[in-house]
Short mmCIF file of C-alpha atoms in Angstrom, two decimals:
data_model
loop_
_atom_site.label_atom_id
_atom_site.label_comp_id
_atom_site.label_asym_id
_atom_site.label_seq_id
_atom_site.Cartn_x
_atom_site.Cartn_y
_atom_site.Cartn_z
CA MET E 1 -151.05 -8.22 -129.33
CA GLY E 2 -152.85 -7.89 -131.89
CA ASN E 3 -156.08 -10.22 -133.38
CA SER E 4 -153.64 -11.69 -136.38
CA PHE E 5 -156.01 -13.93 -137.45
CA GLN E 6 -159.44 -15.19 -137.54
CA VAL E 7 -159.55 -17.97 -136.06
CA GLN E 8 -163.59 -19.26 -137.83
CA ASP E 9 -162.11 -17.68 -141.01
CA ARG E 10 -157.74 -19.85 -140.58
CA PHE E 11 -159.57 -23.80 -139.21
CA ALA E 12 -162.66 -22.93 -141.83
CA ASP E 13 -162.34 -26.31 -143.66
CA GLY E 14 -162.96 -27.60 -140.25
CA ALA E 15 -160.92 -29.35 -136.87
CA GLN E 16 -158.81 -32.60 -138.21
CA TYR E 17 -155.24 -33.27 -139.65
CA ILE E 18 -155.27 -35.71 -142.25
CA GLY E 19 -153.06 -36.34 -145.21
CA GLY E 20 -151.41 -33.06 -144.65
CA ARG E 21 -154.93 -31.04 -144.89
CA LEU E 22 -157.56 -29.58 -142.52
CA ARG E 23 -161.51 -30.83 -142.87
CA SER E 24 -164.47 -31.76 -141.11
CA GLY E 25 -165.57 -34.02 -138.87
CA THR E 26 -167.62 -36.75 -139.32
CA SER E 27 -169.43 -37.43 -135.69
CA GLY E 28 -172.50 -35.41 -136.18
CA ARG E 29 -171.69 -33.43 -132.41
CA ARG E 30 -170.15 -29.80 -133.24
CA HIS E 31 -168.16 -28.79 -130.45
CA GLU E 32 -166.99 -24.97 -129.10
CA VAL E 33 -164.00 -23.61 -128.09
CA VAL E 34 -164.53 -21.14 -125.74
CA ASN E 35 -162.62 -18.30 -124.70
CA PRO E 36 -162.59 -18.88 -121.01
CA ALA E 37 -161.09 -14.93 -120.27
CA THR E 38 -164.85 -14.32 -121.53
CA GLY E 39 -167.02 -16.68 -121.98
CA GLU E 40 -167.19 -16.28 -126.05
CA THR E 41 -166.93 -18.16 -128.28
CA VAL E 42 -164.52 -17.77 -130.31
CA TYR E 43 -165.16 -21.00 -133.29
CA THR E 44 -166.65 -23.67 -134.07
CA TYR E 45 -166.40 -27.22 -135.02
CA GLU E 46 -167.13 -30.64 -136.12
CA LEU E 47 -166.32 -33.43 -133.18
CA ALA E 48 -164.33 -36.30 -135.03
CA GLY E 49 -165.70 -39.90 -135.10
CA ALA E 50 -164.26 -43.09 -134.74
CA ALA E 51 -163.84 -42.75 -139.10
CA ASP E 52 -161.89 -39.33 -138.68
CA VAL E 53 -159.23 -41.66 -136.68
CA ASP E 54 -158.95 -44.10 -139.03
CA ALA E 55 -158.64 -42.68 -141.87
CA ALA E 56 -156.00 -40.75 -140.33
CA VAL E 57 -154.81 -43.40 -138.68
CA ALA E 58 -153.98 -44.73 -142.22
CA ALA E 59 -152.59 -40.71 -143.18
CA ALA E 60 -150.11 -42.17 -140.75
CA ARG E 61 -149.66 -45.34 -141.70
CA ASP E 62 -149.42 -44.86 -145.44
CA ALA E 63 -146.66 -41.92 -144.75
CA PHE E 64 -144.83 -44.24 -142.40
CA PRO E 65 -142.61 -46.12 -144.58
CA GLY E 66 -141.12 -43.14 -146.36
CA TRP E 67 -139.95 -41.38 -143.44
CA SER E 68 -139.23 -44.05 -141.24
CA GLY E 69 -136.40 -45.15 -145.17
CA ALA E 70 -135.36 -41.09 -144.74
CA THR E 71 -132.30 -40.84 -143.84
CA PRO E 72 -131.43 -39.49 -140.65
CA ALA E 73 -129.63 -35.79 -141.80
CA GLU E 74 -133.99 -35.82 -144.06
CA ARG E 75 -135.04 -36.08 -141.16
CA SER E 76 -132.97 -34.18 -138.72
CA GLU E 77 -133.26 -31.20 -141.87
CA ALA E 78 -136.31 -31.32 -142.20
CA MET E 79 -136.85 -30.61 -137.99
CA HIS E 80 -134.81 -27.96 -138.50
CA ARG E 81 -136.74 -25.71 -141.23
CA PHE E 82 -140.09 -26.86 -139.29
CA ALA E 83 -138.83 -24.88 -135.98
CA ALA E 84 -137.73 -21.88 -138.22
CA VAL E 85 -140.66 -22.02 -139.51
CA LEU E 86 -142.58 -21.93 -135.55
CA ALA E 87 -140.67 -19.15 -134.52
CA GLU E 88 -141.31 -17.33 -137.66
CA GLN E 89 -145.10 -17.73 -136.55
CA ALA E 90 -144.52 -17.05 -133.52
CA ASP E 91 -146.98 -14.02 -132.01
CA ASP E 92 -150.24 -15.97 -134.42
CA PHE E 93 -148.88 -19.23 -132.25
CA ALA E 94 -148.87 -16.94 -128.91
CA TYR E 95 -152.46 -15.06 -129.80
CA ALA E 96 -154.03 -18.43 -130.80
CA GLU E 97 -152.31 -20.07 -127.09
CA SER E 98 -153.95 -17.10 -124.77
CA LEU E 99 -157.53 -16.75 -127.00
CA GLN E 100 -158.55 -20.90 -126.64
CA CYS E 101 -156.26 -21.57 -122.43
CA GLY E 102 -156.83 -17.43 -121.22
CA LYS E 103 -152.57 -18.00 -121.06
CA PRO E 104 -151.44 -14.82 -119.28
CA VAL E 105 -149.61 -13.55 -122.86
CA LYS E 106 -146.31 -12.46 -121.43
CA LEU E 107 -146.42 -16.69 -120.08
CA SER E 108 -147.68 -17.79 -124.12
CA THR E 109 -145.26 -15.56 -125.55
CA GLU E 110 -142.23 -16.28 -123.59
CA PHE E 111 -143.23 -20.01 -122.35
CA ASP E 112 -145.19 -21.79 -124.36
CA VAL E 113 -143.94 -20.51 -127.45
CA PRO E 114 -140.00 -20.52 -127.18
CA GLY E 115 -140.42 -23.64 -125.49
CA THR E 116 -141.98 -25.67 -128.51
CA VAL E 117 -139.31 -23.47 -130.57
CA ASP E 118 -135.83 -24.75 -128.36
CA ASN E 119 -137.94 -28.20 -128.41
CA THR E 120 -138.92 -28.92 -132.57
CA SER E 121 -134.76 -27.59 -132.87
CA PHE E 122 -133.10 -30.33 -129.83
CA PHE E 123 -134.84 -32.93 -132.27
CA ALA E 124 -133.95 -31.81 -135.04
CA GLY E 125 -130.40 -32.45 -133.56
CA ALA E 126 -130.97 -35.61 -131.69
CA ALA E 127 -132.10 -36.85 -135.07
CA ARG E 128 -129.57 -37.48 -136.00
CA HIS E 129 -127.91 -39.33 -132.35
CA LEU E 130 -130.19 -42.37 -131.73
CA GLU E 131 -127.29 -44.33 -129.69
CA GLY E 132 -127.25 -48.10 -129.17
CA LYS E 133 -124.86 -50.97 -127.07
CA SER E 134 -121.10 -50.83 -129.41
CA ALA E 135 -120.77 -53.26 -131.50
CA ALA E 136 -117.98 -55.91 -130.63
CA GLU E 137 -117.90 -59.69 -130.58
CA TYR E 138 -119.24 -61.01 -126.65
CA ASP E 139 -118.69 -64.78 -126.74
CA GLY E 140 -115.91 -64.10 -129.78
CA ASP E 141 -117.05 -65.92 -132.61
CA HIS E 142 -120.29 -63.06 -133.32
CA THR E 143 -120.11 -60.06 -133.75
CA SER E 144 -123.24 -58.11 -132.14
CA TYR E 145 -124.27 -54.48 -132.33
CA VAL E 146 -128.25 -52.95 -131.48
CA ARG E 147 -130.26 -51.16 -133.86
CA ARG E 148 -133.00 -48.26 -132.55
CA GLU E 149 -135.44 -48.41 -135.51
CA ALA E 150 -139.20 -46.18 -135.23
CA ILE E 151 -141.93 -48.96 -134.48
CA GLY E 152 -145.29 -47.47 -136.27
CA VAL E 153 -148.30 -45.39 -135.85
CA ILE E 154 -147.88 -43.64 -132.93
CA GLY E 155 -151.58 -42.89 -131.42
CA SER E 156 -151.08 -39.48 -128.80
CA ILE E 157 -153.35 -38.16 -126.72
CA ALA E 158 -152.57 -34.71 -124.86
CA PRO E 159 -154.26 -32.33 -122.72
CA TRP E 160 -155.85 -29.06 -122.53
CA ASN E 161 -153.74 -27.01 -119.76
CA TYR E 162 -149.97 -26.77 -122.49
CA PRO E 163 -152.03 -27.48 -125.53
CA LEU E 164 -148.97 -26.51 -127.93
CA GLN E 165 -146.03 -27.33 -125.68
CA MET E 166 -147.84 -31.05 -124.89
CA ALA E 167 -148.58 -31.45 -128.76
CA ALA E 168 -144.55 -30.74 -129.43
CA TRP E 169 -143.81 -33.25 -126.50
CA LYS E 170 -145.98 -35.83 -128.16
CA VAL E 171 -144.86 -35.54 -131.28
CA LEU E 172 -141.68 -34.49 -132.48
CA PRO E 173 -139.06 -37.62 -130.18
CA ALA E 174 -141.69 -39.94 -132.68
CA ILE E 175 -141.47 -38.94 -135.51
CA ALA E 176 -137.81 -38.00 -134.85
CA ALA E 177 -136.89 -41.30 -134.17
CA GLY E 178 -139.47 -42.46 -137.86
CA ASN E 179 -142.75 -42.88 -136.49
CA THR E 180 -145.52 -41.07 -137.74
CA ILE E 181 -148.14 -39.80 -135.56
CA VAL E 182 -151.43 -38.72 -134.71
CA LEU E 183 -152.14 -36.69 -132.14
CA LYS E 184 -155.53 -36.20 -129.91
CA PRO E 185 -155.33 -32.54 -128.60
CA ALA E 186 -158.47 -31.61 -126.10
CA GLU E 187 -161.70 -30.99 -127.56
CA ILE E 188 -161.63 -27.69 -125.80
CA THR E 189 -157.54 -26.39 -126.63
CA PRO E 190 -157.44 -27.31 -130.63
CA LEU E 191 -156.11 -24.48 -132.42
CA THR E 192 -152.10 -24.45 -131.11
CA SER E 193 -152.25 -28.60 -132.42
CA LEU E 194 -153.24 -27.31 -135.93
CA MET E 195 -150.88 -25.24 -136.88
CA PHE E 196 -148.53 -26.75 -135.11
CA ALA E 197 -149.36 -29.64 -137.28
CA GLN E 198 -149.75 -27.42 -140.87
CA ALA E 199 -145.90 -25.26 -139.50
CA ALA E 200 -144.76 -28.93 -139.86
CA THR E 201 -146.32 -29.33 -143.44
CA GLU E 202 -145.08 -25.17 -144.41
CA ALA E 203 -141.57 -26.88 -142.93
CA GLY E 204 -142.00 -29.70 -145.19
CA ILE E 205 -142.58 -32.74 -143.74
CA PRO E 206 -144.55 -35.81 -145.66
CA ASP E 207 -148.11 -35.43 -145.64
CA GLY E 208 -149.26 -38.40 -143.32
CA VAL E 209 -146.67 -37.91 -141.00
CA ILE E 210 -148.21 -35.87 -137.65
CA ASN E 211 -151.88 -35.98 -138.18
CA ILE E 212 -154.48 -33.95 -135.64
CA VAL E 213 -157.90 -36.01 -135.01
CA THR E 214 -160.59 -33.60 -132.63
CA GLY E 215 -162.69 -35.20 -130.88
CA ALA E 216 -164.59 -36.29 -127.26
CA GLY E 217 -162.10 -39.40 -125.64
CA LYS E 218 -164.75 -41.29 -124.66
CA ASP E 219 -165.37 -41.25 -128.95
CA ALA E 220 -162.17 -40.58 -130.63
CA GLY E 221 -159.70 -41.25 -127.76
CA GLU E 222 -160.46 -44.53 -126.58
CA HIS E 223 -160.74 -45.58 -130.76
CA LEU E 224 -157.88 -43.97 -131.25
CA VAL E 225 -155.75 -46.56 -128.30
CA GLY E 226 -158.06 -50.26 -128.71
CA HIS E 227 -156.73 -48.82 -133.22
CA PRO E 228 -155.35 -52.83 -134.25
CA ASP E 229 -152.95 -50.39 -137.17
CA VAL E 230 -151.50 -48.12 -133.18
CA VAL E 231 -148.42 -49.95 -131.94
CA MET E 232 -147.92 -47.05 -129.25
CA THR E 233 -150.01 -44.61 -127.71
CA SER E 234 -148.42 -41.71 -125.13
CA PHE E 235 -150.86 -39.86 -123.43
CA THR E 236 -151.05 -36.97 -120.65
CA GLY E 237 -153.84 -36.02 -117.98
CA SER E 238 -155.69 -37.52 -115.29
CA THR E 239 -155.11 -40.08 -113.28
CA ALA E 240 -158.16 -41.29 -113.76
CA VAL E 241 -158.32 -41.25 -117.34
CA GLY E 242 -154.94 -42.66 -118.13
CA LYS E 243 -156.50 -45.57 -115.96
CA ARG E 244 -158.86 -46.06 -118.52
CA VAL E 245 -156.17 -45.84 -121.72
CA ALA E 246 -154.02 -48.41 -119.77
CA GLU E 247 -156.91 -51.13 -119.63
CA ILE E 248 -157.33 -50.49 -123.45
CA ALA E 249 -153.97 -50.41 -124.62
CA THR E 250 -152.89 -52.89 -122.93
CA SER E 251 -155.83 -55.36 -124.19
CA THR E 252 -154.21 -54.67 -127.77
CA VAL E 253 -150.43 -54.86 -126.14
CA LYS E 254 -149.15 -51.81 -127.31
CA ARG E 255 -146.69 -49.99 -125.80
CA LEU E 256 -147.88 -47.13 -123.96
CA HIS E 257 -146.27 -44.09 -121.81
CA LEU E 258 -148.16 -42.84 -119.40
CA GLU E 259 -147.56 -38.73 -118.12
CA LEU E 260 -150.29 -38.14 -115.63
CA GLY E 261 -151.06 -36.26 -112.17
CA GLY E 262 -148.84 -34.61 -109.58
CA LYS E 263 -149.52 -33.32 -106.35
CA ALA E 264 -145.58 -31.28 -106.07
CA PRO E 265 -144.12 -31.30 -102.13
CA PHE E 266 -141.94 -27.40 -101.93
CA VAL E 267 -140.13 -27.86 -98.55
CA VAL E 268 -138.72 -25.87 -97.31
CA PHE E 269 -135.56 -26.12 -94.51
CA ASP E 270 -135.04 -24.45 -91.81
CA ASP E 271 -131.27 -23.06 -93.46
CA ALA E 272 -133.35 -21.93 -96.31
CA ASP E 273 -132.93 -18.57 -98.54
CA LEU E 274 -136.13 -17.11 -96.78
CA GLU E 275 -136.92 -14.70 -99.93
CA ALA E 276 -136.39 -16.88 -101.86
CA ALA E 277 -138.64 -19.89 -101.15
CA VAL E 278 -141.71 -17.16 -100.82
CA ASN E 279 -140.75 -16.20 -104.33
CA GLY E 280 -140.47 -19.80 -105.49
CA ALA E 281 -143.49 -20.92 -104.11
CA VAL E 282 -146.18 -18.42 -104.91
CA ALA E 283 -143.51 -18.82 -109.03
CA GLY E 284 -144.56 -22.68 -107.98
CA SER E 285 -147.98 -22.91 -107.34
CA LEU E 286 -149.61 -19.78 -109.82
CA ILE E 287 -148.32 -20.60 -113.52
CA ASN E 288 -150.89 -21.39 -115.68
CA THR E 289 -153.59 -20.50 -113.20
CA GLY E 290 -151.96 -23.59 -111.30
CA GLN E 291 -152.81 -25.87 -114.08
CA ASP E 292 -149.89 -27.77 -114.24
CA CYS E 293 -149.09 -31.58 -113.28
CA THR E 294 -145.82 -30.02 -112.00
CA ALA E 295 -146.63 -26.86 -109.82
CA ALA E 296 -145.88 -26.38 -106.55
CA THR E 297 -148.75 -26.79 -104.34
CA ARG E 298 -147.01 -29.10 -100.87
CA ALA E 299 -145.02 -26.63 -99.28
CA TYR E 300 -143.57 -28.58 -96.54
CA VAL E 301 -142.04 -25.27 -94.20
CA GLN E 302 -139.47 -26.14 -91.34
CA ARG E 303 -141.33 -25.08 -87.83
CA PRO E 304 -138.28 -22.26 -87.46
CA LEU E 305 -139.25 -20.75 -91.36
CA TYR E 306 -143.12 -22.04 -91.02
CA ASP E 307 -144.67 -18.13 -89.31
CA ALA E 308 -142.42 -16.40 -92.11
CA PHE E 309 -144.01 -17.98 -94.54
CA VAL E 310 -146.57 -18.00 -94.54
CA GLN E 311 -147.24 -14.14 -94.03
CA GLY E 312 -144.34 -13.57 -96.75
CA VAL E 313 -146.38 -16.31 -99.19
CA ALA E 314 -149.72 -15.02 -98.33
CA ALA E 315 -148.69 -10.78 -99.03
CA LEU E 316 -147.01 -11.25 -101.83
CA MET E 317 -149.85 -13.34 -103.57
CA GLU E 318 -152.12 -10.51 -102.97
CA THR E 319 -149.90 -8.93 -105.33
CA VAL E 320 -150.54 -10.83 -108.86
CA ARG E 321 -152.81 -9.05 -110.40
CA LEU E 322 -155.79 -11.07 -112.76
CA GLY E 323 -157.20 -8.68 -115.93
CA ASP E 324 -157.61 -9.79 -119.88
CA PRO E 325 -154.65 -12.51 -120.84
CA PHE E 326 -153.71 -9.65 -123.84
CA ASP E 327 -152.51 -6.83 -120.14
CA ALA E 328 -148.44 -7.62 -120.15
CA LYS E 329 -149.26 -6.44 -117.37
CA THR E 330 -151.92 -9.15 -116.19
CA ASP E 331 -150.01 -11.88 -114.07
CA LEU E 332 -153.02 -14.26 -113.98
CA GLY E 333 -155.63 -15.33 -116.23
CA PRO E 334 -158.07 -17.39 -115.88
CA LEU E 335 -158.81 -20.93 -114.96
CA ILE E 336 -159.53 -23.31 -118.25
CA SER E 337 -163.88 -23.50 -117.92
CA HIS E 338 -166.49 -22.91 -115.38
CA ALA E 339 -166.97 -26.11 -114.74
CA GLN E 340 -162.87 -25.96 -113.58
CA ARG E 341 -163.16 -22.67 -111.53
CA ASP E 342 -165.62 -24.38 -109.80
CA ARG E 343 -164.13 -27.93 -108.99
CA VAL E 344 -160.89 -25.72 -106.98
CA ALA E 345 -163.17 -23.39 -105.18
CA ALA E 346 -165.66 -26.35 -104.90
CA PHE E 347 -161.91 -27.38 -102.49
CA VAL E 348 -160.95 -24.58 -101.16
CA GLU E 349 -164.83 -24.21 -99.49
CA ARG E 350 -164.65 -28.32 -97.77
CA ALA E 351 -161.13 -26.74 -96.80
CA ARG E 352 -163.17 -24.53 -94.89
CA ALA E 353 -164.29 -26.71 -92.88
CA TYR E 354 -160.58 -28.62 -91.20
CA ALA E 355 -158.70 -25.23 -91.93
CA THR E 356 -157.85 -21.77 -92.18
CA VAL E 357 -157.88 -19.98 -96.02
CA VAL E 358 -154.97 -17.23 -95.06
CA THR E 359 -155.93 -15.08 -98.68
CA GLY E 360 -158.10 -16.02 -102.14
CA GLY E 361 -160.15 -18.07 -101.99
CA GLU E 362 -162.90 -16.10 -104.30
CA ALA E 363 -163.72 -16.08 -107.49
CA PRO E 364 -163.06 -12.34 -108.67
CA GLY E 365 -166.12 -9.72 -109.33
CA GLY E 366 -166.10 -6.88 -111.33
CA ASP E 367 -164.85 -6.95 -114.51
CA LEU E 368 -163.52 -10.13 -114.49
CA ALA E 369 -167.07 -11.84 -112.93
CA ASP E 370 -167.64 -12.99 -116.94
CA GLY E 371 -164.47 -14.71 -116.60
CA ALA E 372 -163.34 -18.37 -114.80
CA TYR E 373 -161.21 -16.19 -112.96
CA TYR E 374 -159.73 -17.15 -109.37
CA ARG E 375 -157.44 -15.83 -107.02
CA PRO E 376 -154.02 -17.49 -105.41
CA THR E 377 -155.54 -19.38 -102.38
CA LEU E 378 -152.72 -19.67 -99.92
CA VAL E 379 -154.24 -22.64 -96.77
CA ALA E 380 -152.50 -23.35 -93.46
CA GLY E 381 -153.81 -25.54 -91.03
CA ALA E 382 -154.73 -28.46 -93.07
CA ALA E 383 -153.94 -32.36 -92.23
CA GLN E 384 -151.72 -34.06 -94.26
CA ASP E 385 -154.15 -36.96 -94.58
CA SER E 386 -157.23 -34.26 -96.02
CA GLU E 387 -157.70 -33.91 -99.19
CA ILE E 388 -156.69 -30.51 -99.98
CA VAL E 389 -152.76 -31.64 -99.16
CA GLN E 390 -154.08 -35.63 -101.09
CA ALA E 391 -155.83 -34.89 -104.36
CA GLU E 392 -154.82 -32.59 -106.98
CA ILE E 393 -156.61 -29.47 -107.41
CA PHE E 394 -155.53 -28.49 -110.62
CA GLY E 395 -155.47 -24.23 -110.13
CA PRO E 396 -154.30 -21.73 -108.27
CA VAL E 397 -153.67 -23.04 -104.88
CA LEU E 398 -151.43 -23.83 -102.68
CA VAL E 399 -151.61 -25.41 -98.96
CA VAL E 400 -148.89 -25.55 -95.94
CA LEU E 401 -147.53 -27.27 -93.55
CA PRO E 402 -145.22 -27.47 -90.64
CA PHE E 403 -142.78 -29.78 -90.29
CA ASP E 404 -139.95 -30.38 -87.82
CA THR E 405 -137.18 -33.31 -88.35
CA ASP E 406 -135.55 -33.68 -91.75
CA ASP E 407 -137.25 -37.52 -92.06
CA GLU E 408 -140.46 -35.53 -90.87
CA GLY E 409 -140.09 -33.41 -94.31
CA ILE E 410 -139.59 -36.36 -96.22
CA ALA E 411 -141.15 -38.47 -95.18
CA LEU E 412 -144.26 -36.01 -95.99
CA ALA E 413 -142.88 -34.69 -99.48
CA ASN E 414 -143.69 -38.29 -100.50
CA ASP E 415 -147.12 -39.73 -98.11
CA THR E 416 -149.39 -39.61 -101.51
CA PRO E 417 -149.76 -40.94 -104.15
CA TYR E 418 -147.86 -39.15 -106.98
CA GLY E 419 -144.40 -38.38 -107.74
CA LEU E 420 -144.23 -36.03 -110.88
CA ALA E 421 -141.81 -33.48 -109.01
CA ALA E 422 -140.93 -31.84 -106.29
CA SER E 423 -138.64 -29.05 -105.05
CA ALA E 424 -136.45 -28.31 -101.81
CA TRP E 425 -134.96 -25.25 -100.10
CA THR E 426 -131.68 -25.71 -98.17
CA ARG E 427 -128.07 -23.81 -98.35
CA ASP E 428 -126.57 -27.07 -97.21
CA LEU E 429 -125.37 -29.68 -99.73
CA TYR E 430 -126.14 -32.85 -98.23
CA ARG E 431 -129.49 -31.85 -97.12
CA ALA E 432 -129.96 -31.51 -100.69
CA ASN E 433 -128.48 -34.30 -101.71
CA ARG E 434 -130.49 -36.36 -99.33
CA ALA E 435 -133.80 -34.97 -101.13
CA THR E 436 -132.99 -35.26 -104.46
CA ARG E 437 -132.27 -38.93 -103.63
CA GLU E 438 -134.90 -39.73 -100.63
CA ILE E 439 -137.74 -37.33 -102.88
CA LYS E 440 -139.62 -39.68 -104.69
CA ALA E 441 -140.51 -38.14 -107.86
CA GLY E 442 -138.87 -37.75 -111.94
CA CYS E 443 -137.24 -34.13 -111.22
CA VAL E 444 -136.40 -32.75 -108.29
CA TRP E 445 -135.18 -29.36 -108.55
CA ILE E 446 -132.90 -27.22 -105.69
CA ASN E 447 -133.56 -23.67 -105.05
CA ASP E 448 -135.87 -23.21 -107.72
CA HIS E 449 -138.93 -25.11 -109.36
CA ILE E 450 -141.03 -25.27 -112.29
CA PRO E 451 -137.94 -24.55 -114.60
CA ILE E 452 -137.63 -27.38 -118.56
CA ILE E 453 -134.81 -27.81 -120.57
CA SER E 454 -135.38 -30.29 -123.95
CA GLU E 455 -132.04 -31.88 -122.92
CA MET E 456 -133.36 -33.24 -120.13
CA PRO E 457 -136.39 -35.46 -119.68
CA HIS E 458 -139.54 -35.11 -117.74
CA GLY E 459 -141.56 -37.55 -116.30
CA GLY E 460 -142.51 -39.00 -112.91
CA TYR E 461 -143.22 -42.02 -110.25
CA LYS E 462 -145.72 -43.66 -108.79
CA ALA E 463 -149.55 -42.90 -109.99
CA SER E 464 -147.97 -40.79 -111.51
CA GLY E 465 -147.11 -42.98 -113.80
CA PHE E 466 -144.58 -44.02 -116.35
CA GLY E 467 -142.36 -43.09 -119.90
CA LYS E 468 -140.05 -39.25 -120.10
CA ASP E 469 -141.74 -36.70 -122.59
CA MET E 470 -138.39 -34.15 -123.65
CA SER E 471 -134.71 -35.54 -123.69
CA SER E 472 -132.70 -38.13 -125.77
CA TYR E 473 -134.01 -40.58 -122.96
CA SER E 474 -137.52 -40.21 -124.53
CA PHE E 475 -136.47 -42.51 -127.66
CA GLU E 476 -136.75 -45.19 -125.34
CA GLU E 477 -140.33 -45.18 -125.84
CA TYR E 478 -140.34 -44.17 -129.21
CA THR E 479 -138.68 -46.84 -130.54
CA GLN E 480 -137.61 -50.76 -130.63
CA VAL E 481 -134.28 -51.54 -130.06
CA LYS E 482 -133.13 -54.93 -131.63
CA HIS E 483 -130.02 -56.88 -131.33
CA VAL E 484 -128.52 -57.52 -134.54
CA MET E 485 -125.62 -60.92 -134.66
CA TYR E 486 -122.98 -62.05 -137.13
CA ASP E 487 -120.86 -66.08 -136.45
CA ASN E 488 -117.47 -65.07 -137.51
CA THR E 489 -116.53 -68.87 -137.73
CA ALA E 490 -117.54 -69.74 -141.11
CA VAL E 491 -117.35 -73.37 -139.41
CA ALA E 492 -120.79 -74.80 -140.78
CA ARG E 493 -120.77 -77.63 -137.54
CA LYS E 494 -120.73 -75.67 -134.10
CA ASP E 495 -120.40 -76.53 -130.83
CA TRP E 496 -122.70 -75.96 -129.28
CA HIS E 497 -125.30 -77.55 -132.36
CA ARG E 498 -124.29 -81.37 -129.62
CA THR E 499 -126.03 -79.89 -127.48
CA ILE E 500 -129.22 -81.02 -129.42
CA PHE E 501 -127.83 -83.81 -131.74
CA GLY E 502 -124.62 -85.49 -132.29
CA ASP E 503 -121.35 -85.87 -130.01
CA ARG E 504 -118.21 -83.58 -129.89
#
């Protein structure tokens, strides 16, 4: 894939997109976007400060009456055009996403970009299907019905692992429901979020409906969450930062949606298809170099299959090809930064004191030495309460533990603070049904791990947060439910008035 545009030229006017145009930040602090595969700087820009957030919120507030007052059909038509523009620019989006994240180009072209186009098409249709309870005379004397109304300006914060998809997950349900939005992407990966907003403008979505402020969390992020004109905060990121977001949001009585960390279990029962489980474990643990909150991180394998599973996963991991993200044959790219690579490596090094590193556990040298690469890693022999089993690593590391009974396997799967996603591998319908009932996670896959679809919700239990992205269920986050009630009697003195004054 060739470089279809020069990043510094494309965003020469700055990394803030406010009221339909790019502008420079006003914080006085410059930031570099670095290609993690090479360590080279690809873009330098001025970070957003509080004044930029204020300007973006003002633009969103000004755009709200017109956008929320548009008919569902008008919003839908604009969003269908938006999807078409995204599809036309797919190569540019894939290039920019791989450049700033180090994603293998086959992942960005076959997963991130088409998934985002599909999300946009889905919400273009969903904009015309805001559902409420049927109108009826529930007490006999009044007609009641439910309205779903846009709630106002949304302030959203997205992470660096899937910058384009997370921008879409935040923006699309919000604007489909008639809201306007200010999105703060991670300052290390702003490029595709900015391109996403530009594409919306090209599609005819009015200025101010989608605004991007690119700044640090302590400055732009906290100011956005606490802004008095922002009525809702949606945040995707770590549980630790999510707690801080919740503190700020609740102090101003904002609606809050949190999609936080995960530590997904991968439960393999003794009747599972071993080859399928081995392939699924490697794919599910290494997607996006393991930087995925739904990635398979804890494999629990019933003892009869345990040794063969360990051997199979280790052998398959050793075939995974690390390399240049823009080489179509590359399977695994770098982590997002050298700091993240070193953090992942430190987890593995500490685990050597109490567990066995079966394969991987090192950074490659040679041509990849300048990048933030780390080999696919399988760890065995760790205790359930150990750090490597309990903590979110966010890298290409899978830990595997045995279990004996079905009860034990499900109990181990639930034995972390998190509950975002999980999978169970079995040919037995009853085991599968039990796993889907008893594993406490927002998504439970059977005989697969990772696939997501626009029509179904994504969100977690426990410390993984609350609320849903994607699907029509996301409108629960982005609409206000209003009960409207009409009197049908035309009687001035109602029978119930006697409970307040007079007699029957």
